[in-house]
PDB file of C-alpha atoms in Angstrom:
ATOM      1  CA  MET A   1       0.106   0.069   0.110  1.00 48.00           C
ATOM      2  CA  PRO A   2       1.553   3.455  -0.943  1.00 50.00           C
ATOM      3  CA  GLN A   3       2.443   5.755   2.015  1.00 52.00           C
ATOM      4  CA  GLN A   4       0.558   9.029   1.731  1.00 50.00           C
ATOM      5  CA  PRO A   5       2.387  12.300   1.809  1.00 52.00           C
ATOM      6  CA  PRO A   6       1.941  14.410   5.066  1.00 53.00           C
ATOM      7  CA  ILE A   7      -0.240  17.085   5.048  1.00 47.00           C
ATOM      8  CA  ARG A   8       1.192  20.569   5.819  1.00 51.00           C
ATOM      9  CA  SER A   9      -0.490  23.327   7.411  1.00 47.00           C
ATOM     10  CA  THR A  10      -0.292  26.307   5.575  1.00 46.00           C
ATOM     11  CA  PRO A  11      -0.019  29.465   7.911  1.00 47.00           C
ATOM     12  CA  THR A  12      -3.113  31.729   7.922  1.00 47.00           C
ATOM     13  CA  ARG A  13      -2.888  35.868   6.673  1.00 48.00           C
ATOM     14  CA  PRO A  14      -3.666  38.090   9.348  1.00 47.00           C
ATOM     15  CA  SER A  15      -7.037  39.802   8.621  1.00 49.00           C
ATOM     16  CA  ARG A  16      -6.610  43.942   7.506  1.00 51.00           C
ATOM     17  CA  PRO A  17      -8.840  46.030   9.575  1.00 50.00           C
ATOM     18  CA  ASP A  18     -11.309  47.611   7.526  1.00 56.00           C
ATOM     19  CA  ALA A  19     -11.165  51.444   6.601  1.00 54.00           C
ATOM     20  CA  SER A  20     -14.070  52.755   8.536  1.00 55.00           C
ATOM     21  CA  MET A  21     -13.068  51.089  11.657  1.00 59.00           C
ATOM     22  CA  SER A  22      -9.513  52.796  11.289  1.00 65.00           C
ATOM     23  CA  LEU A  23     -11.560  56.331  10.693  1.00 62.00           C
ATOM     24  CA  LEU A  24     -13.500  55.948  13.677  1.00 62.00           C
ATOM     25  CA  THR A  25     -10.819  55.016  15.721  1.00 67.00           C
ATOM     26  CA  ASN A  26      -8.756  57.880  14.705  1.00 65.00           C
ATOM     27  CA  VAL A  27     -11.498  60.519  15.930  1.00 60.00           C
ATOM     28  CA  MET A  28     -12.082  58.684  18.859  1.00 62.00           C
ATOM     29  CA  ASP A  29      -8.110  58.795  20.270  1.00 63.00           C
ATOM     30  CA  HIS A  30      -7.658  62.365  18.843  1.00 59.00           C
ATOM     31  CA  SER A  31     -10.121  65.331  19.533  1.00 55.00           C
ATOM     32  CA  LEU A  32     -11.060  68.459  17.883  1.00 56.00           C
ATOM     33  CA  ASP A  33      -8.627  70.340  19.939  1.00 61.00           C
ATOM     34  CA  ASP A  34      -5.740  69.078  17.968  1.00 65.00           C
ATOM     35  CA  GLY A  35      -7.203  70.560  14.715  1.00 65.00           C
ATOM     36  CA  TYR A  36      -8.020  73.598  15.942  1.00 66.00           C
ATOM     37  CA  ALA A  37      -4.328  73.928  17.564  1.00 69.00           C
ATOM     38  CA  GLU A  38      -2.704  72.877  14.434  1.00 73.00           C
ATOM     39  CA  ALA A  39      -4.356  75.686  12.437  1.00 71.00           C
ATOM     40  CA  ALA A  40      -3.700  78.382  15.087  1.00 69.00           C
ATOM     41  CA  ALA A  41      -0.143  77.208  14.956  1.00 72.00           C
ATOM     42  CA  ARG A  42      -0.241  77.466  11.284  1.00 73.00           C
ATOM     43  CA  LYS A  43      -1.524  81.166  11.434  1.00 68.00           C
ATOM     44  CA  LYS A  44       0.647  82.316  14.260  1.00 67.00           C
ATOM     45  CA  ALA A  45       3.452  81.014  11.592  1.00 67.00           C
ATOM     46  CA  ALA A  46       2.121  83.154   9.074  1.00 61.00           C
ATOM     47  CA  GLY A  47       1.556  86.064  11.506  1.00 56.00           C
ATOM     48  CA  GLU A  48      -2.150  86.370  10.992  1.00 52.00           C
ATOM     49  CA  GLY A  49      -3.028  85.593  14.499  1.00 51.00           C
ATOM     50  CA  GLY A  50      -2.548  87.629  18.024  1.00 52.00           C
ATOM     51  CA  LEU A  51      -2.492  91.373  18.472  1.00 53.00           C
ATOM     52  CA  PRO A  52      -1.343  93.630  15.014  1.00 55.00           C
ATOM     53  CA  LYS A  53       2.289  93.616  14.773  1.00 59.00           C
ATOM     54  CA  THR A  54       2.930  96.530  12.418  1.00 70.00           C
ATOM     55  CA  LEU A  55       3.029  99.946  14.357  1.00 70.00           C
ATOM     56  CA  ARG A  56       0.097 101.780  12.407  1.00 73.00           C
ATOM     57  CA  ALA A  57      -1.964  98.794  13.059  1.00 73.00           C
ATOM     58  CA  ARG A  58      -0.913  99.092  16.881  1.00 73.00           C
ATOM     59  CA  LEU A  59      -1.554 102.783  16.679  1.00 78.00           C
ATOM     60  CA  GLY A  60      -5.428 102.317  14.923  1.00 80.00           C
ATOM     61  CA  LEU A  61      -6.390 100.118  17.653  1.00 79.00           C
ATOM     62  CA  ALA A  62      -4.911 102.323  20.506  1.00 81.00           C
ATOM     63  CA  LEU A  63      -6.691 105.375  18.988  1.00 83.00           C
ATOM     64  CA  GLY A  64     -10.242 102.976  18.620  1.00 85.00           C
ATOM     65  CA  LEU A  65     -10.057 102.325  22.065  1.00 86.00           C
ATOM     66  CA  VAL A  66      -9.515 105.877  23.065  1.00 84.00           C
ATOM     67  CA  LEU A  67     -12.706 107.145  21.380  1.00 86.00           C
ATOM     68  CA  ALA A  68     -14.686 104.733  22.704  1.00 88.00           C
ATOM     69  CA  ALA A  69     -13.819 105.757  26.116  1.00 86.00           C
ATOM     70  CA  LEU A  70     -14.210 109.323  25.126  1.00 84.00           C
ATOM     71  CA  VAL A  71     -18.015 108.498  24.103  1.00 86.00           C
ATOM     72  CA  VAL A  72     -18.604 106.846  27.439  1.00 85.00           C
ATOM     73  CA  THR A  73     -16.925 109.568  29.095  1.00 84.00           C
ATOM     74  CA  VAL A  74     -18.745 112.454  27.593  1.00 80.00           C
ATOM     75  CA  GLY A  75     -22.372 110.343  27.786  1.00 81.00           C
ATOM     76  CA  ALA A  76     -21.828 110.317  31.201  1.00 79.00           C
ATOM     77  CA  ALA A  77     -21.014 113.784  32.045  1.00 75.00           C
ATOM     78  CA  GLN A  78     -24.131 114.855  29.598  1.00 75.00           C
ATOM     79  CA  ALA A  79     -26.412 112.577  32.066  1.00 76.00           C
ATOM     80  CA  ARG A  80     -24.464 113.991  34.972  1.00 74.00           C
ATOM     81  CA  VAL A  81     -25.133 117.462  34.010  1.00 71.00           C
ATOM     82  CA  ALA A  82     -28.568 116.640  32.595  1.00 72.00           C
ATOM     83  CA  ALA A  83     -30.292 115.607  35.994  1.00 73.00           C
ATOM     84  CA  PRO A  84     -29.883 118.821  37.933  1.00 77.00           C
ATOM     85  CA  VAL A  85     -31.708 119.975  35.104  1.00 75.00           C
ATOM     86  CA  VAL A  86     -34.690 118.051  34.756  1.00 76.00           C
ATOM     87  CA  ALA A  87     -35.256 117.977  38.594  1.00 80.00           C
ATOM     88  CA  LYS A  88     -35.117 121.570  38.522  1.00 80.00           C
ATOM     89  CA  GLU A  89     -37.822 121.750  35.534  1.00 84.00           C
ATOM     90  CA  ARG A  90     -39.925 118.971  37.708  1.00 85.00           C
ATOM     91  CA  GLU A  91     -39.687 121.306  40.785  1.00 86.00           C
ATOM     92  CA  GLU A  92     -40.855 124.399  38.722  1.00 87.00           C
ATOM     93  CA  LEU A  93     -43.801 122.560  37.371  1.00 90.00           C
ATOM     94  CA  ILE A  94     -44.962 121.426  40.749  1.00 89.00           C
ATOM     95  CA  ASP A  95     -44.664 124.663  42.088  1.00 88.00           C
ATOM     96  CA  ARG A  96     -46.919 126.182  38.998  1.00 90.00           C
ATOM     97  CA  ILE A  97     -49.249 123.454  39.662  1.00 91.00           C
ATOM     98  CA  ASP A  98     -49.666 124.031  43.111  1.00 89.00           C
ATOM     99  CA  ARG A  99     -49.968 128.338  42.430  1.00 89.00           C
ATOM    100  CA  GLU A 100     -52.511 127.360  39.635  1.00 90.00           C
ATOM    101  CA  SER A 101     -54.578 125.215  41.834  1.00 90.00           C
ATOM    102  CA  GLY A 102     -54.346 127.795  45.046  1.00 89.00           C
ATOM    103  CA  THR A 103     -56.010 130.547  42.576  1.00 90.00           C
ATOM    104  CA  ALA A 104     -58.365 128.340  41.498  1.00 89.00           C
ATOM    105  CA  ASP A 105     -59.481 127.628  44.788  1.00 88.00           C
ATOM    106  CA  LYS A 106     -59.718 131.367  45.497  1.00 89.00           C
ATOM    107  CA  LEU A 107     -61.811 131.749  42.823  1.00 89.00           C
ATOM    108  CA  GLU A 108     -64.259 129.275  43.565  1.00 84.00           C
ATOM    109  CA  LYS A 109     -64.265 130.708  47.167  1.00 87.00           C
ATOM    110  CA  SER A 110     -64.690 134.160  45.478  1.00 89.00           C
ATOM    111  CA  VAL A 111     -67.665 132.911  43.362  1.00 82.00           C
ATOM    112  CA  ASP A 112     -69.555 131.079  46.503  1.00 78.00           C
ATOM    113  CA  GLN A 113     -69.180 134.777  48.334  1.00 85.00           C
ATOM    114  CA  LEU A 114     -70.600 136.890  45.351  1.00 84.00           C
ATOM    115  CA  ARG A 115     -73.687 133.933  45.381  1.00 74.00           C
ATOM    116  CA  ASP A 116     -74.167 134.643  48.674  1.00 76.00           C
ATOM    117  CA  ASP A 117     -73.818 138.314  48.487  1.00 82.00           C
ATOM    118  CA  VAL A 118     -76.532 138.593  45.461  1.00 77.00           C
ATOM    119  CA  THR A 119     -78.833 136.129  47.625  1.00 69.00           C
ATOM    120  CA  THR A 120     -78.716 138.525  50.272  1.00 74.00           C
ATOM    121  CA  ARG A 121     -79.519 141.341  48.022  1.00 77.00           C
ATOM    122  CA  GLN A 122     -82.204 139.790  46.219  1.00 67.00           C
ATOM    123  CA  ARG A 123     -84.149 139.378  49.868  1.00 65.00           C
ATOM    124  CA  GLU A 124     -83.149 142.608  50.913  1.00 70.00           C
ATOM    125  CA  ALA A 125     -84.434 143.910  47.522  1.00 69.00           C
ATOM    126  CA  LEU A 126     -87.559 141.662  47.967  1.00 60.00           C
ATOM    127  CA  LYS A 127     -88.437 143.002  51.468  1.00 62.00           C
ATOM    128  CA  HIS A 128     -88.951 146.659  50.794  1.00 66.00           C
ATOM    129  CA  THR A 129     -92.174 145.146  48.352  1.00 59.00           C
ATOM    130  CA  GLY A 130     -93.332 143.628  51.407  1.00 54.00           C
ATOM    131  CA  ASP A 131     -93.059 139.953  49.965  1.00 56.00           C
ATOM    132  CA  SER A 132     -90.421 138.348  52.037  1.00 54.00           C
ATOM    133  CA  GLY A 133     -90.454 134.979  50.991  1.00 58.00           C
ATOM    134  CA  GLN A 134     -90.588 135.389  47.182  1.00 58.00           C
ATOM    135  CA  ALA A 135     -86.887 135.595  47.380  1.00 57.00           C
ATOM    136  CA  ASP A 136     -86.548 131.841  48.578  1.00 63.00           C
ATOM    137  CA  LEU A 137     -89.129 130.680  46.089  1.00 64.00           C
ATOM    138  CA  VAL A 138     -87.155 132.656  43.722  1.00 65.00           C
ATOM    139  CA  GLY A 139     -83.619 131.239  44.456  1.00 64.00           C
ATOM    140  CA  ILE A 140     -85.429 127.542  44.381  1.00 67.00           C
ATOM    141  CA  LEU A 141     -87.300 127.631  41.094  1.00 67.00           C
ATOM    142  CA  SER A 142     -83.932 129.026  39.469  1.00 69.00           C
ATOM    143  CA  GLY A 143     -81.710 126.772  41.001  1.00 71.00           C
ATOM    144  CA  ALA A 144     -79.277 129.007  42.480  1.00 68.00           C
ATOM    145  CA  VAL A 145     -79.610 127.923  46.142  1.00 74.00           C
ATOM    146  CA  GLU A 146     -79.257 124.435  47.590  1.00 82.00           C
ATOM    147  CA  VAL A 147     -82.418 122.601  48.885  1.00 86.00           C
ATOM    148  CA  HIS A 148     -83.889 120.068  50.752  1.00 88.00           C
ATOM    149  CA  GLY A 149     -86.946 118.144  51.952  1.00 91.00           C
ATOM    150  CA  PRO A 150     -89.090 115.338  51.299  1.00 93.00           C
ATOM    151  CA  GLY A 151     -88.730 113.846  47.852  1.00 93.00           C
ATOM    152  CA  VAL A 152     -87.877 110.896  45.890  1.00 95.00           C
ATOM    153  CA  LYS A 153     -84.490 108.817  44.783  1.00 95.00           C
ATOM    154  CA  LEU A 154     -84.969 107.225  41.520  1.00 95.00           C
ATOM    155  CA  VAL A 155     -82.042 104.983  40.276  1.00 95.00           C
ATOM    156  CA  VAL A 156     -81.641 104.291  36.432  1.00 94.00           C
ATOM    157  CA  ASN A 157     -79.036 101.908  35.372  1.00 93.00           C
ATOM    158  CA  ASP A 158     -78.053 100.105  32.154  1.00 90.00           C
ATOM    159  CA  ALA A 159     -78.872  96.356  31.552  1.00 89.00           C
ATOM    160  CA  LYS A 160     -76.376  93.707  32.707  1.00 86.00           C
ATOM    161  CA  GLU A 161     -76.116  92.414  29.471  1.00 75.00           C
ATOM    162  CA  ALA A 162     -75.804  95.937  28.443  1.00 70.00           C
ATOM    163  CA  SER A 163     -72.952  96.019  25.255  1.00 53.00           C
ATOM    164  CA  THR A 164     -71.635  98.626  23.032  1.00 46.00           C
ATOM    165  CA  GLY A 165     -72.330  97.094  19.649  1.00 42.00           C
ATOM    166  CA  GLY A 166     -75.750  96.630  17.921  1.00 40.00           C
ATOM    167  CA  ASP A 167     -76.029  93.142  18.630  1.00 42.00           C
ATOM    168  CA  GLY A 168     -79.575  93.465  20.415  1.00 40.00           C
ATOM    169  CA  ASN A 169     -82.889  94.165  18.859  1.00 41.00           C
ATOM    170  CA  PRO A 170     -82.899  97.585  18.047  1.00 36.00           C
ATOM    171  CA  ARG A 171     -85.512 100.117  19.331  1.00 41.00           C
ATOM    172  CA  GLU A 172     -86.831 100.903  16.086  1.00 41.00           C
ATOM    173  CA  THR A 173     -89.258 103.807  17.752  1.00 39.00           C
ATOM    174  CA  SER A 174     -86.083 105.568  19.221  1.00 45.00           C
ATOM    175  CA  GLY A 175     -83.297 104.544  16.455  1.00 43.00           C
ATOM    176  CA  PHE A 176     -81.521 103.238  19.171  1.00 44.00           C
ATOM    177  CA  SER A 177     -79.003 100.367  18.118  1.00 47.00           C
ATOM    178  CA  ASP A 178     -78.228  99.108  21.566  1.00 54.00           C
ATOM    179  CA  THR A 179     -81.108  98.309  23.568  1.00 66.00           C
ATOM    180  CA  GLY A 180     -79.325  97.507  26.965  1.00 82.00           C
ATOM    181  CA  ARG A 181     -78.237 101.056  27.642  1.00 88.00           C
ATOM    182  CA  VAL A 182     -79.699 104.148  28.858  1.00 91.00           C
ATOM    183  CA  ARG A 183     -79.825 107.522  26.502  1.00 91.00           C
ATOM    184  CA  ASP A 184     -79.995 110.690  26.851  1.00 92.00           C
ATOM    185  CA  ARG A 185     -83.716 110.479  25.602  1.00 92.00           C
ATOM    186  CA  ASP A 186     -84.822 108.455  28.678  1.00 93.00           C
ATOM    187  CA  MET A 187     -83.169 110.615  31.077  1.00 94.00           C
ATOM    188  CA  GLN A 188     -84.891 113.896  29.468  1.00 94.00           C
ATOM    189  CA  ARG A 189     -88.608 111.323  30.024  1.00 94.00           C
ATOM    190  CA  VAL A 190     -87.877 110.826  33.378  1.00 95.00           C
ATOM    191  CA  VAL A 191     -87.017 114.505  34.096  1.00 94.00           C
ATOM    192  CA  ASN A 192     -90.283 115.466  32.292  1.00 94.00           C
ATOM    193  CA  GLY A 193     -92.149 113.114  34.338  1.00 94.00           C
ATOM    194  CA  LEU A 194     -91.291 114.156  37.550  1.00 95.00           C
ATOM    195  CA  TRP A 195     -91.554 117.849  36.741  1.00 93.00           C
ATOM    196  CA  GLU A 196     -95.023 116.841  35.668  1.00 93.00           C
ATOM    197  CA  SER A 197     -95.596 115.043  38.840  1.00 93.00           C
ATOM    198  CA  GLY A 198     -95.278 117.691  40.898  1.00 92.00           C
ATOM    199  CA  ALA A 199     -91.320 118.134  41.739  1.00 92.00           C
ATOM    200  CA  GLU A 200     -90.139 121.417  42.984  1.00 90.00           C
ATOM    201  CA  ALA A 201     -86.260 120.766  42.390  1.00 91.00           C
ATOM    202  CA  ILE A 202     -84.416 117.973  40.442  1.00 93.00           C
ATOM    203  CA  SER A 203     -80.795 117.108  40.379  1.00 93.00           C
ATOM    204  CA  ILE A 204     -78.965 114.253  38.398  1.00 94.00           C
ATOM    205  CA  ASN A 205     -75.798 112.502  40.232  1.00 93.00           C
ATOM    206  CA  GLY A 206     -75.190 115.600  42.012  1.00 89.00           C
ATOM    207  CA  GLN A 207     -75.968 117.775  39.149  1.00 89.00           C
ATOM    208  CA  ARG A 208     -78.871 120.268  39.870  1.00 90.00           C
ATOM    209  CA  LEU A 209     -81.337 121.187  36.665  1.00 90.00           C
ATOM    210  CA  THR A 210     -82.524 124.307  36.138  1.00 85.00           C
ATOM    211  CA  ALA A 211     -84.980 125.763  33.452  1.00 81.00           C
ATOM    212  CA  LEU A 212     -81.579 126.108  31.481  1.00 82.00           C
ATOM    213  CA  SER A 213     -80.414 123.158  31.822  1.00 87.00           C
ATOM    214  CA  ALA A 214     -80.015 120.430  28.845  1.00 89.00           C
ATOM    215  CA  ILE A 215     -79.621 116.733  28.750  1.00 92.00           C
ATOM    216  CA  ARG A 216     -77.556 115.614  25.747  1.00 92.00           C
ATOM    217  CA  ALA A 217     -75.552 112.405  24.195  1.00 90.00           C
ATOM    218  CA  ALA A 218     -71.813 112.371  23.320  1.00 86.00           C
ATOM    219  CA  GLY A 219     -71.023 109.035  22.087  1.00 80.00           C
ATOM    220  CA  ASP A 220     -72.177 106.401  24.711  1.00 78.00           C
ATOM    221  CA  ALA A 221     -72.238 109.219  27.980  1.00 86.00           C
ATOM    222  CA  ILE A 222     -74.857 111.280  28.796  1.00 91.00           C
ATOM    223  CA  LEU A 223     -74.048 114.978  29.317  1.00 91.00           C
ATOM    224  CA  VAL A 224     -75.663 117.491  31.624  1.00 90.00           C
ATOM    225  CA  ASP A 225     -75.281 120.764  31.109  1.00 85.00           C
ATOM    226  CA  ASN A 226     -71.705 119.531  29.116  1.00 85.00           C
ATOM    227  CA  LYS A 227     -70.782 117.229  32.268  1.00 88.00           C
ATOM    228  CA  PRO A 228     -70.609 113.832  31.353  1.00 89.00           C
ATOM    229  CA  LEU A 229     -72.401 111.566  33.575  1.00 90.00           C
ATOM    230  CA  VAL A 230     -71.582 107.561  34.321  1.00 89.00           C
ATOM    231  CA  PRO A 231     -74.460 105.011  35.172  1.00 90.00           C
ATOM    232  CA  PRO A 232     -76.228 104.625  37.398  1.00 92.00           C
ATOM    233  CA  TYR A 233     -78.112 107.704  37.188  1.00 95.00           C
ATOM    234  CA  THR A 234     -79.584 108.601  40.772  1.00 94.00           C
ATOM    235  CA  VAL A 235     -82.169 111.425  40.308  1.00 95.00           C
ATOM    236  CA  LEU A 236     -83.359 113.000  43.333  1.00 94.00           C
ATOM    237  CA  ALA A 237     -86.606 115.229  43.266  1.00 94.00           C
ATOM    238  CA  VAL A 238     -87.878 117.322  46.089  1.00 93.00           C
ATOM    239  CA  GLY A 239     -91.460 117.174  46.746  1.00 91.00           C
ATOM    240  CA  ASP A 240     -94.400 115.172  48.364  1.00 90.00           C
ATOM    241  CA  GLY A 241     -92.538 111.809  48.549  1.00 88.00           C
ATOM    242  CA  GLN A 242     -95.243 109.233  48.324  1.00 92.00           C
ATOM    243  CA  ARG A 243     -97.719 111.343  46.193  1.00 93.00           C
ATOM    244  CA  LEU A 244     -94.840 112.300  43.690  1.00 93.00           C
ATOM    245  CA  SER A 245     -93.410 108.695  43.436  1.00 93.00           C
ATOM    246  CA  THR A 246     -96.951 107.602  42.435  1.00 94.00           C
ATOM    247  CA  ARG A 247     -98.021 110.147  40.251  1.00 94.00           C
ATOM    248  CA  PHE A 248     -94.554 109.568  38.321  1.00 95.00           C
ATOM    249  CA  GLN A 249     -95.194 105.735  38.309  1.00 94.00           C
ATOM    250  CA  ASP A 250     -98.753 106.360  36.725  1.00 94.00           C
ATOM    251  CA  SER A 251     -97.564 108.992  34.367  1.00 94.00           C
ATOM    252  CA  ALA A 252     -96.667 108.244  30.792  1.00 94.00           C
ATOM    253  CA  ASP A 253     -92.947 108.607  31.448  1.00 94.00           C
ATOM    254  CA  GLY A 254     -93.595 106.187  34.262  1.00 94.00           C
ATOM    255  CA  LEU A 255     -94.951 103.413  32.507  1.00 94.00           C
ATOM    256  CA  TYR A 256     -91.971 104.316  29.515  1.00 94.00           C
ATOM    257  CA  LEU A 257     -89.201 103.721  32.280  1.00 93.00           C
ATOM    258  CA  HIS A 258     -91.486 100.625  33.110  1.00 93.00           C
ATOM    259  CA  ALA A 259     -91.227  99.101  29.878  1.00 92.00           C
ATOM    260  CA  LEU A 260     -87.822  99.975  29.153  1.00 91.00           C
ATOM    261  CA  GLN A 261     -87.063  97.996  32.258  1.00 91.00           C
ATOM    262  CA  GLU A 262     -89.609  94.772  31.196  1.00 90.00           C
ATOM    263  CA  ASN A 263     -88.288  94.684  27.549  1.00 89.00           C
ATOM    264  CA  TYR A 264     -84.927  95.564  27.606  1.00 89.00           C
ATOM    265  CA  GLY A 265     -83.603  94.608  31.172  1.00 89.00           C
ATOM    266  CA  ILE A 266     -82.609  98.251  32.410  1.00 92.00           C
ATOM    267  CA  ARG A 267     -82.711  98.081  35.803  1.00 93.00           C
ATOM    268  CA  THR A 268     -84.584 101.145  38.110  1.00 93.00           C
ATOM    269  CA  ALA A 269     -85.735 101.494  41.897  1.00 94.00           C
ATOM    270  CA  ILE A 270     -87.634 104.250  42.956  1.00 93.00           C
ATOM    271  CA  SER A 271     -88.240 105.040  46.855  1.00 93.00           C
ATOM    272  CA  ALA A 272     -90.271 108.050  48.736  1.00 91.00           C
ATOM    273  CA  GLU A 273     -87.781 109.573  50.923  1.00 92.00           C
ATOM    274  CA  ASP A 274     -88.071 111.811  54.272  1.00 91.00           C
ATOM    275  CA  ASP A 275     -85.219 114.220  53.348  1.00 91.00           C
ATOM    276  CA  VAL A 276     -83.338 114.764  50.091  1.00 92.00           C
ATOM    277  CA  ARG A 277     -80.710 117.287  49.505  1.00 91.00           C
ATOM    278  CA  LEU A 278     -79.549 119.547  46.080  1.00 89.00           C
ATOM    279  CA  PRO A 279     -77.182 121.235  45.932  1.00 87.00           C
ATOM    280  CA  ALA A 280     -77.405 124.949  44.065  1.00 81.00           C
ATOM    281  CA  ALA A 281     -76.605 124.911  40.061  1.00 80.00           C
ATOM    282  CA  PRO A 282     -72.948 125.909  39.129  1.00 73.00           C
ATOM    283  CA  SER A 283     -73.991 129.237  37.666  1.00 63.00           C
ATOM    284  CA  VAL A 284     -77.029 130.822  36.566  1.00 60.00           C
ATOM    285  CA  ILE A 285     -76.994 133.109  33.757  1.00 59.00           C
ATOM    286  CA  VAL A 286     -79.664 134.430  31.895  1.00 55.00           C
ATOM    287  CA  ARG A 287     -79.048 136.020  28.405  1.00 59.00           C
ATOM    288  CA  THR A 288     -81.810 138.177  26.913  1.00 61.00           C
ATOM    289  CA  ALA A 289     -81.893 139.729  23.250  1.00 67.00           C
ATOM    290  CA  GLU A 290     -83.133 143.385  22.479  1.00 73.00           C
ATOM    291  CA  PRO A 291     -84.048 145.208  19.185  1.00 78.00           C
ATOM    292  CA  ARG A 292     -81.065 147.105  17.956  1.00 77.00           C
ATOM    293  CA  THR A 293     -82.909 150.356  16.906  1.00 75.00           C
ATOM    294  CA  GLY A 294     -81.013 153.791  15.707  1.00 66.00           C
ATOM    295  CA  LYS A 295     -78.904 154.551  12.430  1.00 58.00           C
ATOM    296  CA  GLY A 296     -77.049 152.009  10.497  1.00 53.00           C
ATOM    297  CA  THR A 297     -79.887 148.896  11.325  1.00 52.00           C
ATOM    298  CA  SER A 298     -81.585 147.331   8.418  1.00 47.00           C
TER     299      SER A 298
END
């Protein structure tokens, strides 16, 4: 039997690492700081990094720093100088306001004294005519004096759901787009109804009404003698309290106010009072016109 040759083992060749694996190992072993350090070293070698090397560049940098410091210094100095001036102007303005307020107070006191003097002279003049009580009556009817006595208190307020737009059903008869707000026409009817029911003197939110008073509207605000009022509107009327209240509620204007409450949610409350106090009207000036006669008239 022939003998077989011995089997020789061939040594295996070690495997070569993968290229991607080598790149990953390089990234993990060497951080990015080495790259930045190398770039900085190249710039330094080329003379591109650090402070300026030439004298002109250094002078330019120094000049820029000096200018920046000068601007900051000048701004701080101006602010320090202007502060006392602003404070002085503020104090002068406050002093001026105080002086003008004092002058207004003196003028108001003078008006009150002149009003009292006019009232006294009216009474003295009427005493000579034999009718001493007519002066008080004239003052009450004209609104020139304060009055108090039994009467009624009527509070009229907007509806809780009142809005500033026209989302609700309009009051077609009055031309109002917002039915939940009290209007100047409503207050006119309330006041006229109280006069017709026997009121001797009336005020709205402390504003005394006279024969010359006007109730108007400016936007959504109600004006009484050009002074704006805000709701709720408190109407005080001097008269026979219970009788005045009953007569007003039974009148056409009282029924109109009740209809506003029922249909549009306007809130109202009326009560008889034992004593209500009304201030005097700020000013009562009556102007009359007279025909012009003589030459030059047409």
